[in-house]
Coordinates of C-alpha atoms and ligand atoms in Angstrom, one line a residue:
X14 CA 89.8 96.7 86.8
X15 CA 91.3 100.1 86.1
X16 CA 94.6 100.4 84.3
X17 CA 94.3 104.0 83.2
X18 CA 97.2 106.3 83.6
X19 CA 95.3 108.4 86.1
X20 CA 94.8 105.4 88.4
X21 CA 98.5 104.5 88.2
X22 CA 99.4 108.1 89.0
X23 CA 97.0 108.1 91.9
X24 CA 98.4 104.9 93.2
X25 CA 102.1 106.0 93.0
X26 CA 101.1 109.3 94.6
X27 CA 99.5 107.5 97.5
X28 CA 102.5 105.2 97.8
X29 CA 104.9 108.3 97.6
X30 CA 103.0 110.0 100.5
X31 CA 103.3 106.8 102.6
X32 CA 107.0 106.4 101.5
X33 CA 107.8 109.9 102.5
X34 CA 106.3 109.5 105.9
X35 CA 108.3 106.4 106.5
X36 CA 111.5 107.9 105.1
X37 CA 111.3 111.0 107.4
X38 CA 114.1 109.7 109.8
X39 CA 116.3 108.8 106.9
X40 CA 115.8 112.2 105.3
X41 CA 116.6 114.1 108.5
X42 CA 119.7 111.9 109.0
X43 CA 120.7 112.6 105.3
X44 CA 120.6 116.4 105.9
X45 CA 122.6 116.0 109.1
X46 CA 125.1 114.0 107.2
X47 CA 125.4 116.8 104.6
X48 CA 126.0 119.4 107.4
X49 CA 128.7 117.1 108.8
X50 CA 130.2 116.8 105.3
X51 CA 130.5 120.6 105.3
X52 CA 132.3 120.5 108.6
X53 CA 134.6 117.7 107.5
X54 CA 135.5 119.5 104.2
X55 CA 136.1 122.7 106.1
X56 CA 138.6 120.8 108.3
X57 CA 140.3 119.3 105.3
X58 CA 140.6 122.7 103.6
X59 CA 142.2 124.0 106.8
X60 CA 144.7 121.1 106.8
X61 CA 145.6 121.4 103.1
X62 CA 145.4 125.2 102.9
X63 CA 148.5 126.0 105.0
X64 CA 150.4 123.1 103.4
X65 CA 149.6 124.5 99.9
X66 CA 150.4 128.1 100.8
X67 CA 154.0 127.1 101.6
X68 CA 154.3 125.8 98.0
X69 CA 153.3 129.1 96.5
X70 CA 155.8 131.8 95.7
X71 CA 154.8 134.0 98.7
X72 CA 156.2 137.4 99.2
X73 CA 155.2 137.7 103.0
X74 CA 156.7 136.1 106.0
X75 CA 155.7 132.6 107.2
X76 CA 153.7 132.4 110.4
X77 CA 154.3 130.0 113.3
X78 CA 153.0 126.4 113.9
X79 CA 150.0 124.8 112.1
X80 CA 146.9 124.5 114.3
X81 CA 145.9 121.1 115.5
X82 CA 142.1 121.6 115.5
X83 CA 141.4 120.7 111.9
X84 CA 142.9 117.2 112.4
X85 CA 140.9 116.6 115.6
X86 CA 137.8 118.1 113.9
X87 CA 138.1 115.9 110.8
X88 CA 138.5 112.7 112.9
X89 CA 135.6 113.6 115.1
X90 CA 133.2 114.7 112.3
X91 CA 134.2 111.6 110.3
X92 CA 133.2 109.3 113.2
X93 CA 129.9 111.0 113.8
X94 CA 129.1 111.0 110.1
X95 CA 129.8 107.3 109.9
X96 CA 127.3 106.7 112.7
X97 CA 124.7 109.0 111.1
X98 CA 125.1 107.3 107.7
X99 CA 124.7 103.9 109.3
X100 CA 121.6 105.0 111.1
X101 CA 120.2 106.4 107.9
X102 CA 120.8 103.2 106.0
X103 CA 119.2 101.1 108.8
X104 CA 116.1 103.4 108.9
X105 CA 115.8 103.3 105.1
X106 CA 116.0 99.5 105.1
X107 CA 113.4 99.3 107.8
X108 CA 111.1 101.5 105.9
X109 CA 111.6 99.3 102.8
X110 CA 110.9 96.1 104.7
X111 CA 107.7 97.6 106.3
X112 CA 106.4 98.8 102.9
X113 CA 107.1 95.4 101.2
X114 CA 105.2 93.6 104.0
X115 CA 102.2 96.0 103.7
X116 CA 102.1 95.7 99.9
X117 CA 102.5 92.0 99.8
X118 CA 99.7 91.7 102.4
X119 CA 97.4 93.9 100.2
X120 CA 98.3 91.9 97.0
X121 CA 97.8 88.5 98.7
X122 CA 94.4 89.5 100.2
X123 CA 93.3 90.8 96.8
X124 CA 94.3 87.5 95.2
X125 CA 92.8 85.4 97.9
X126 CA 89.7 87.6 98.2
X127 CA 89.0 87.1 94.5
X128 CA 89.2 83.3 94.9
X129 CA 89.8 80.9 92.0
X130 CA 88.3 83.4 89.5
X131 CA 91.5 85.5 89.6
X132 CA 93.2 82.9 87.4
X133 CA 90.7 83.6 84.7
X134 CA 92.1 87.2 84.5
X135 CA 95.8 86.7 85.3
X136 CA 98.2 83.9 84.6
X137 CA 99.4 82.2 87.8
X138 CA 103.0 82.8 86.7
X139 CA 102.3 86.5 86.5
X140 CA 100.6 86.4 89.9
X141 CA 103.5 84.6 91.5
X142 CA 106.0 87.1 89.9
X143 CA 103.9 90.0 91.2
X144 CA 103.6 88.7 94.8
X145 CA 107.3 87.7 95.0
X146 CA 109.6 89.5 92.6
X147 CA 107.7 92.8 91.9
X148 CA 107.0 93.5 95.5
X149 CA 110.6 92.7 96.3
X150 CA 111.8 95.1 93.6
X151 CA 109.7 97.8 95.2
X152 CA 112.1 97.8 98.2
X153 CA 114.2 100.4 96.4
X154 CA 111.2 102.7 95.9
X155 CA 110.8 103.1 99.6
X156 CA 114.3 102.7 100.9
X157 CA 116.1 104.7 98.1
X158 CA 113.7 106.7 96.0
X159 CA 111.6 108.2 98.9
X160 CA 114.6 109.7 100.8
X161 CA 116.4 110.6 97.6
X162 CA 113.4 112.5 96.2
X163 CA 113.8 115.0 99.1
X164 CA 117.5 114.8 99.7
X165 CA 118.4 115.8 96.1
X166 CA 117.1 119.3 96.9
X167 CA 117.8 119.4 100.6
X168 CA 121.4 118.2 100.7
X169 CA 122.8 120.3 97.8
X170 CA 121.0 123.3 99.2
X171 CA 122.9 123.0 102.5
X172 CA 126.2 122.7 100.6
X173 CA 125.4 125.5 98.2
X174 CA 124.6 127.9 101.2
X175 CA 127.9 127.0 102.9
X176 CA 129.8 127.7 99.6
X177 CA 127.8 130.9 99.1
X178 CA 128.9 132.0 102.6
X179 CA 132.6 131.3 102.0
X180 CA 133.1 131.8 98.3
X181 CA 130.1 133.4 96.4
X182 CA 131.9 133.2 93.0
X183 CA 132.2 129.4 93.3
X184 CA 128.7 129.2 94.6
X185 CA 127.4 130.8 91.4
X186 CA 129.3 128.2 89.2
X187 CA 128.0 125.4 91.4
X188 CA 124.4 126.7 91.2
X189 CA 124.5 126.9 87.4
X190 CA 126.0 123.5 86.9
X191 CA 123.6 122.0 89.5
X192 CA 120.6 123.5 87.8
X193 CA 121.6 121.8 84.5
X194 CA 121.3 118.3 86.1
X195 CA 117.5 118.2 86.6
X196 CA 117.1 119.2 83.0
X197 CA 119.3 116.3 81.8
X198 CA 117.6 113.9 84.3
X199 CA 114.2 114.8 83.0
X200 CA 115.2 113.8 79.5
X201 CA 116.8 110.5 80.5
X202 CA 114.3 109.8 83.3
X203 CA 111.4 109.5 80.8
X204 CA 113.4 107.1 78.7
X205 CA 114.3 105.1 81.8
X206 CA 110.7 104.8 82.9
X207 CA 109.6 103.6 79.5
X208 CA 112.5 101.2 79.2
X209 CA 111.9 99.8 82.7
X210 CA 108.2 99.3 82.1
X211 CA 109.0 97.4 78.8
X212 CA 111.5 95.2 80.7
X213 CA 108.9 94.4 83.3
X214 CA 106.5 93.3 80.6
X215 CA 109.1 91.1 78.9
X216 CA 110.1 89.5 82.2
X217 CA 106.4 88.7 83.1
X218 CA 105.9 87.3 79.6
X219 CA 109.0 85.1 80.0
X220 CA 107.9 83.9 83.5
X221 CA 104.4 83.1 82.4
X222 CA 105.5 81.3 79.2
X223 CA 108.1 79.3 81.1
X224 CA 105.6 78.1 83.8
X225 CA 103.1 77.3 81.1
X226 CA 105.5 75.2 79.0
X227 CA 106.9 73.4 82.1
X228 CA 103.3 72.4 83.1
X229 CA 102.6 71.2 79.6
X230 CA 106.0 69.5 79.0
X231 CA 104.5 66.1 78.2
X232 CA 102.1 67.6 75.6
X233 CA 105.0 69.5 74.0
X234 CA 107.3 66.5 73.8
X235 CA 104.7 64.2 72.5
X236 CA 103.6 66.6 69.8
X237 CA 107.2 66.9 68.7
X238 CA 107.3 70.7 69.3
X239 CA 110.1 70.7 71.9
X240 CA 112.7 72.4 69.6
X241 CA 110.2 75.0 68.5
X242 CA 109.2 75.8 72.1
X243 CA 112.8 76.0 73.1
X244 CA 113.5 78.5 70.4
X245 CA 110.5 80.6 71.4
X246 CA 111.7 80.6 75.0
X247 CA 115.1 81.7 73.7
X248 CA 113.5 84.5 71.7
X249 CA 111.6 85.7 74.9
X250 CA 114.8 85.5 76.9
X251 CA 116.6 87.5 74.2
X252 CA 113.9 90.1 74.2
X253 CA 114.4 90.5 77.9
X254 CA 118.2 90.8 77.4
X255 CA 117.7 93.6 74.8
X256 CA 115.4 95.5 77.1
X257 CA 117.7 95.1 80.0
X258 CA 120.6 96.5 78.0
X259 CA 118.5 99.4 77.0
X260 CA 117.9 100.3 80.7
X261 CA 121.6 100.0 81.4
X262 CA 122.3 102.4 78.4
X263 CA 119.8 105.0 79.7
X264 CA 121.2 104.6 83.2
X265 CA 124.7 105.1 81.9
X266 CA 123.8 108.2 80.0
X267 CA 122.0 109.6 83.0
X268 CA 125.0 109.0 85.2
X269 CA 127.4 110.4 82.6
X270 CA 125.4 113.7 82.4
X271 CA 125.9 114.2 86.1
X272 CA 129.6 113.4 85.8
X273 CA 129.9 116.0 83.0
X274 CA 128.2 118.7 85.1
X275 CA 130.5 117.9 88.0
X276 CA 133.7 118.0 85.9
X277 CA 132.6 121.3 84.3
X278 CA 132.0 122.8 87.8
X279 CA 135.4 121.5 89.1
X280 CA 137.3 123.0 86.1
X281 CA 135.4 126.3 86.3
X282 CA 136.0 126.7 90.0
X283 CA 139.6 125.6 89.8
X284 CA 140.3 128.1 87.0
X285 CA 138.6 131.1 88.6
X286 CA 140.0 130.4 92.1
X287 CA 143.4 129.5 90.8
X288 CA 143.7 132.9 89.2
X289 CA 142.5 134.5 92.3
X290 CA 145.0 132.6 94.5
X291 CA 147.9 133.4 92.2
X292 CA 147.0 137.1 92.4
X293 CA 146.8 136.8 96.2
X294 CA 150.3 135.3 96.3
X295 CA 151.8 138.6 95.5
X296 CA 150.0 140.2 98.4
X297 CA 152.3 140.7 101.5
X298 CA 149.5 139.6 103.8
X299 CA 150.0 135.9 104.3
X300 CA 146.8 135.5 106.3
X301 CA 144.9 136.8 103.3
X302 CA 146.6 134.3 100.9
X303 CA 145.9 131.5 103.4
X304 CA 142.2 132.5 103.5
X305 CA 141.9 132.6 99.7
X306 CA 143.6 129.2 99.3
X307 CA 141.5 127.6 102.1
X308 CA 138.3 129.0 100.8
X309 CA 139.1 127.8 97.2
X310 CA 140.0 124.4 98.5
X311 CA 136.7 124.2 100.4
X312 CA 134.7 125.2 97.3
X313 CA 136.5 122.6 95.2
X314 CA 136.1 119.8 97.7
X315 CA 132.4 120.5 98.2
X316 CA 131.8 119.8 94.5
X317 CA 131.7 115.9 94.6
X318 CA 129.5 116.1 97.7
X319 CA 127.2 118.6 96.0
X320 CA 126.6 116.2 93.1
X321 CA 126.3 113.0 95.2
X322 CA 122.6 113.4 96.0
X323 CA 121.9 113.9 92.2
X324 CA 123.6 110.6 91.6
X325 CA 121.5 109.0 94.3
X326 CA 118.4 110.3 92.7
X327 CA 119.4 109.1 89.3
X328 CA 120.0 105.6 90.6
X329 CA 116.7 105.7 92.5
X330 CA 114.9 106.9 89.4
X331 CA 115.0 103.3 88.3
X332 CA 113.2 102.3 91.5
X333 CA 110.5 104.8 90.8
X334 CA 110.0 103.3 87.3
X335 CA 109.8 99.9 88.8
X336 CA 107.1 101.1 91.2
X337 CA 105.0 102.4 88.2
X338 CA 105.4 99.0 86.5
X339 CA 104.2 97.2 89.6
X340 CA 101.3 99.7 89.9
X341 CA 100.0 98.6 86.5
X342 CA 99.9 95.0 87.7
X343 CA 98.6 95.6 91.2
X344 CA 95.8 97.7 89.8
X345 CA 95.0 95.0 87.3
X346 CA 94.1 92.6 90.1
X347 CA 90.4 92.2 90.8
X348 CA 89.1 95.0 93.0
X349 CA 88.3 93.9 96.5
X350 CA 84.6 93.1 96.8
X351 CA 82.5 95.9 98.2
X352 CA 81.5 95.6 101.8
X353 CA 78.2 94.0 102.4
X354 CA 75.5 96.6 103.1
X355 CA 75.0 95.2 106.6
X356 CA 78.3 94.6 108.4
X357 CA 78.8 90.9 109.0
X358 CA 78.1 90.5 112.7
X359 CA 76.3 87.3 113.0
X360 CA 77.3 83.8 113.7
X361 CA 74.8 80.9 113.3
X362 CA 74.3 77.8 115.4
X363 CA 77.1 75.6 114.1
X364 CA 75.2 72.3 114.7
X365 CA 72.7 71.4 112.0
X366 CA 72.9 74.2 109.4
X367 CA 70.1 74.5 106.9
X368 CA 71.2 76.3 103.7
X369 CA 68.7 77.9 101.4
X370 CA 69.1 79.6 98.0
X371 CA 66.3 82.2 97.5
X372 CA 65.9 83.4 94.0
X373 CA 69.7 83.7 93.4
X374 CA 71.0 85.2 90.2
X375 CA 74.6 85.5 89.2
X376 CA 76.3 86.5 85.9
X377 CA 80.0 86.1 85.3
X378 CA 80.1 87.8 81.9
X379 CA 77.1 89.7 80.6
X380 CA 77.8 88.7 77.0
X381 CA 77.5 85.0 78.0
X382 CA 74.3 85.3 79.9
X383 CA 73.4 84.4 83.5
X384 CA 75.3 81.5 85.1
X385 CA 72.5 81.2 87.7
X386 CA 69.0 82.3 86.8
X387 CA 66.6 82.6 89.8
X388 CA 67.9 79.5 91.6
X389 CA 65.9 78.5 94.7
X390 CA 66.4 75.3 96.7
X391 CA 66.8 74.2 100.3
X392 CA 69.6 71.9 101.7
X393 CA 68.2 70.8 105.0
X394 CA 70.5 70.4 108.1
X395 CA 72.2 67.0 108.4
X396 CA 71.1 65.9 104.9
X397 CA 72.8 65.5 101.5
X398 CA 71.7 67.6 98.6
X399 CA 73.0 66.5 95.2
X400 CA 73.4 69.2 92.5
X401 CA 73.1 67.3 89.2
X402 CA 73.4 68.6 85.7
X403 CA 75.6 68.7 82.7
X404 CA 78.9 70.6 82.5
X405 CA 78.3 74.4 82.5
X406 CA 75.0 74.1 84.3
X407 CA 76.2 76.3 87.2
X408 CA 77.2 73.8 89.8
X409 CA 80.7 75.2 90.5
X410 CA 79.2 78.7 90.5
X411 CA 76.9 77.6 93.4
X412 CA 80.0 76.3 95.2
X413 CA 81.9 79.5 94.7
X414 CA 78.9 81.5 96.1
X415 CA 78.8 79.2 99.1
X416 CA 82.6 79.6 99.6
X417 CA 82.1 83.3 99.6
X418 CA 84.4 84.1 96.7
X419 CA 81.5 85.7 94.8
X420 CA 78.2 87.3 95.9
X421 CA 74.8 86.9 94.3
X422 CA 73.8 89.7 91.9
X423 CA 70.3 89.4 93.4
X424 CA 68.4 87.0 95.7
X425 CA 70.0 85.7 98.9
X426 CA 71.6 82.6 100.4
X427 CA 70.7 81.9 104.0
X428 CA 72.3 79.7 106.7
X429 CA 69.7 78.8 109.3
X430 CA 67.7 81.8 108.1
X431 CA 70.6 84.3 108.4
X432 CA 71.7 86.0 105.2
X433 CA 75.2 84.7 104.3
X434 CA 76.4 88.3 103.8
X435 CA 75.7 89.1 107.4
X436 CA 77.7 86.2 108.8
X437 CA 81.2 86.9 110.0
X438 CA 83.6 85.5 107.3
X439 CA 85.7 83.7 109.9
X440 CA 82.6 81.9 111.3
X441 CA 81.6 81.0 107.8
X442 CA 85.1 79.5 107.1
X443 CA 85.0 77.5 110.3
X444 CA 81.6 76.0 109.5
X445 CA 82.6 74.8 106.0
X446 CA 84.8 72.0 104.7
X447 CA 85.3 71.8 100.9
X448 CA 86.6 69.1 98.7
X449 CA 87.2 69.9 95.0
X450 CA 88.0 67.9 91.9
X451 CA 91.7 67.8 92.5
X452 CA 92.9 68.2 96.1
X453 CA 95.7 70.6 96.5
X454 CA 98.7 69.0 98.1
X455 CA 101.2 71.5 99.3
X456 CA 104.9 70.7 99.2
X457 CA 105.5 69.2 102.7
X458 CA 105.0 66.1 104.7
X459 CA 101.8 64.1 104.7
X460 CA 101.2 65.1 108.3
X461 CA 101.6 68.8 107.5
X462 CA 99.2 68.4 104.6
X463 CA 96.5 66.8 106.8
X464 CA 97.0 69.0 109.8
X465 CA 96.7 72.0 107.5
X466 CA 93.0 71.9 108.3
X467 CA 93.7 72.2 112.0
X468 CA 97.3 72.8 113.1
X469 CA 96.4 72.3 116.8
X470 CA 94.9 68.8 116.3
X471 CA 96.2 66.2 118.8
X472 CA 97.9 63.0 117.7
X473 CA 94.8 61.0 118.6
X474 CA 92.6 63.2 116.4
X475 CA 95.1 62.8 113.5
X476 CA 95.0 59.0 113.9
X477 CA 91.3 59.0 114.0
X478 CA 91.1 61.1 110.8
X479 CA 93.6 58.8 109.1
X480 CA 91.4 55.8 109.9
X481 CA 88.1 57.4 109.0
X482 CA 89.4 58.5 105.6
X483 CA 91.2 55.2 105.0
X484 CA 94.5 57.0 104.5
X485 CA 95.9 54.4 106.9
X486 CA 95.4 51.8 104.2
X487 CA 98.2 53.2 102.1
X488 CA 100.3 54.7 104.9
X489 CA 102.5 51.5 105.1
X490 CA 103.4 51.9 101.4
X491 CA 104.9 55.3 101.9
X492 CA 108.7 55.4 102.6
X493 CA 108.5 57.6 105.7
X494 CA 104.9 57.0 106.7
X495 CA 103.2 60.2 107.9
X496 CA 106.5 62.1 107.5
X497 CA 106.8 61.3 103.7
X498 CA 107.3 64.5 101.7
X499 CA 104.4 64.8 99.2
X500 CA 103.2 67.6 96.9
X501 CA 105.2 69.1 94.0
X502 CA 108.7 67.6 94.0
X503 CA 107.7 65.0 96.6
X504 CA 106.4 61.4 96.6
X505 CA 103.8 60.9 93.9
X506 CA 100.4 59.9 95.1
X507 CA 97.5 58.5 93.0
X508 CA 94.3 60.6 92.5
X509 CA 92.4 58.4 94.9
X510 CA 95.1 58.6 97.6
X511 CA 95.3 62.4 97.2
X512 CA 91.5 62.6 97.5
X513 CA 91.7 60.6 100.7
X514 CA 94.1 63.2 102.2
X515 CA 91.5 65.8 101.4
X516 CA 88.9 63.7 103.2
X517 CA 91.2 63.3 106.2
X518 CA 91.5 67.1 106.3
X519 CA 87.7 67.4 106.3
X520 CA 87.4 64.8 109.1
X521 CA 90.0 66.8 111.2
X522 CA 88.2 70.0 110.6
X523 CA 84.9 68.4 111.6
X524 CA 82.8 71.3 110.1
X525 CA 79.0 71.0 110.0
X526 CA 78.8 72.0 106.3
X527 CA 80.5 69.9 103.6
X528 CA 80.8 71.1 100.1
X529 CA 81.8 68.5 97.5
X530 CA 82.5 69.8 94.0
X531 CA 82.9 66.8 91.6
X532 CA 85.1 65.0 94.1
X533 CA 85.5 62.0 92.0
X534 CA 85.8 63.6 88.6
X535 CA 89.2 62.2 87.8
X536 CA 88.9 58.8 89.4
X537 CA 88.3 55.3 87.9
X538 CA 85.0 53.7 88.7
X539 CA 86.4 51.3 91.4
X540 CA 88.3 54.1 93.2
X541 CA 85.3 56.4 92.8
X542 CA 83.1 53.9 94.6
X543 CA 85.7 53.6 97.3
X544 CA 86.0 57.3 97.8
X545 CA 82.2 57.8 97.7
X546 CA 82.0 55.2 100.5
X547 CA 84.5 57.3 102.6
X548 CA 82.6 60.5 101.8
X549 CA 79.3 58.9 102.8
X550 CA 80.7 58.2 106.3
X551 CA 82.1 61.8 106.4
X552 CA 78.7 63.1 105.3
X553 CA 76.8 61.6 108.3
X554 CA 75.0 64.3 110.3
X555 CA 76.5 67.1 108.2
X556 CA 74.8 69.4 105.7
X557 CA 76.3 68.2 102.4
X558 CA 76.0 69.9 99.0
X559 CA 77.5 67.6 96.4
X560 CA 77.9 68.8 92.8
X561 CA 78.4 65.8 90.5
X562 CA 77.3 64.5 87.2
X563 CA 78.6 61.0 88.0
X564 CA 76.0 58.2 87.9
X565 CA 77.5 56.9 91.1
X566 CA 75.9 59.7 93.2
X567 CA 72.9 57.4 93.7
X568 CA 75.1 56.0 96.6
X569 CA 74.0 59.2 98.4
X570 CA 70.4 58.8 99.1
X571 CA 69.8 62.5 99.5
X572 CA 67.7 65.1 97.8
X573 CA 68.5 66.1 94.3
X574 CA 68.4 69.4 92.4
X575 CA 68.7 69.2 88.6
X576 CA 70.3 72.2 87.0
X577 CA 70.2 73.0 83.3
X578 CA 71.7 76.3 82.0
X579 CA 71.7 77.8 85.4
X580 CA 68.0 77.1 86.1
X581 CA 66.5 74.6 88.5
X582 CA 64.9 72.0 86.1
X583 CA 63.6 69.6 88.7
X584 CA 63.8 68.8 92.4
X585 CA 63.5 65.4 93.9
X586 CA 63.1 64.6 97.6
X587 CA 61.2 67.8 98.4
X588 CA 64.4 70.1 98.1
Ligands
LIG12 P1 79.5 73.5 86.1 O1 80.2 73.5 87.4 O2 78.1 73.0 86.2 O3 80.2 72.8 85.0 P2 80.0 76.3 86.1 O4 79.4 76.9 87.3 O5 81.4 76.1 86.1 O6 79.2 75.0 85.7 O7 79.7 77.3 84.9 C1 78.5 77.9 84.6 C2 78.7 79.0 83.6 O8 79.5 80.0 84.2 C3 79.4 78.5 82.4 O9 78.9 79.2 81.3 C4 80.9 79.0 82.6 O10 81.5 79.2 81.4 C5 80.7 80.2 83.4 N1 81.8 80.4 84.4 C6 82.1 79.6 85.4 N2 83.2 80.1 86.1 C7 83.5 81.3 85.5 C8 84.5 82.3 85.7 N3 85.4 82.2 86.7 N4 84.5 83.3 84.9 C9 83.7 83.4 83.9 N5 82.7 82.6 83.6 C10 82.6 81.5 84.4

């Protein structure tokens, strides 16, 4: 875990490099759009110039018909610019979408790779907010900030050069006012970044608190603290409001500073060119007057275009601040586990897998001592090995090691003699079924929940899994049978029924290794005996490791490993 500023800077720099690469088409199109704007403005100046000249008290003689080319040019350039701008928007949106997909993939694999232990570090509400909202908010960083960070120099430079060519005096004014903008932006930008990061924190706090309180709503109501909790939530929401207003204030000031610079440039150019045009009006050469008026109009009309990229950058600055906020949270995720020394290349014979722990040590937290201390035992193929021991003895740690979420600090775990680290993770996942204390039921139909284990299972295989797990016994009580929506927000199932669904999944998966982590921890004795009976059938011919401190495990006449404080205290049945 590394939250230092240097790490955040390195992360944002790496993202900026990737963002710039993806934003290249959008940047090129942006510069083309600016060049087209110059052409458009030149056409407008040539339409308005002659019209204005006739209004001035001219001493010369009026020339013939007005040319038609500025009108045709303006229409043509406008159409092309429209198409170029649309293409630029599309390419920016595509870059944003690709970046979000990549980042979300990285975050999810980091969360999934860390396994259940990730919840010990980060609240599930904060994780959900990170994977959904934060990454979504990063869209602007790639679709707006990345192109704007180059265009704010590139586009005004094109416009400045064109004004310098036509009207050097106006170019000087434009250059001076333009140079003042980055200074003001630097001042407000820092404020915006800090305000945005604070708003991020407030939002995450509110989300985590809300999720927490919703989960514990029964406890809150029964302890008579509903009002107190409601007012605390209101305070957190108010905190978020204040911080959001602060961001808006900073954004308003930053936008106002650009407007000020633009207005000053407009007034200065209008005054200096107006004086010049009036002086030219007394000149008998009408062509000269026309040129002065047209050039001055061109310089004036370029001003809003010149400042537009600055405004784009100021708006996108918020996106950059959001990216830095997200960086803090992404970097706080557990680092991906280092690659095994030997690259996993092996698969093992999937029928009859013998699992052996050889002198395995593991420590979660050095200050709390080793969770597993030189643990050795063998779980022979096709037999059940019961891990017994009081709470905190290390049973779940053994399960997490077997599931591959963590790795031994020393010692090794072998599957048919092959080091677990050398086995291809996919092969490992295919060989293993796991049933925990509380089965996870996803929001969806019962069929989807069962077929989760094997989406390509046939109807016959599903029916057989339903029978073997005794799910068919309560199927008739469900309103829509297999199509009943269960999980959060769906039809409520009892603990025993839910556990049967987990057993059905395991039947469908038909893996040679079965890991059972206190599968009856929350069941009453009658249901427990019933579920154990189903599990016994499921366990036939599989290598089973069952962690349980229930006295009912005697139903499994397998080997037994007694654990106390992470050490093997006794083995029974030659384990
Ligand atoms: P059991 O499953 O037998 O109750 P555990 O394997 O859960 O035992 O716990 C063994 C020790 O490891 C305990 O001291 C527990 O506090 C610690 N432990 C378990 N899981 C974690 C974790 N994710 N992070 C930190 N410590 C943990």
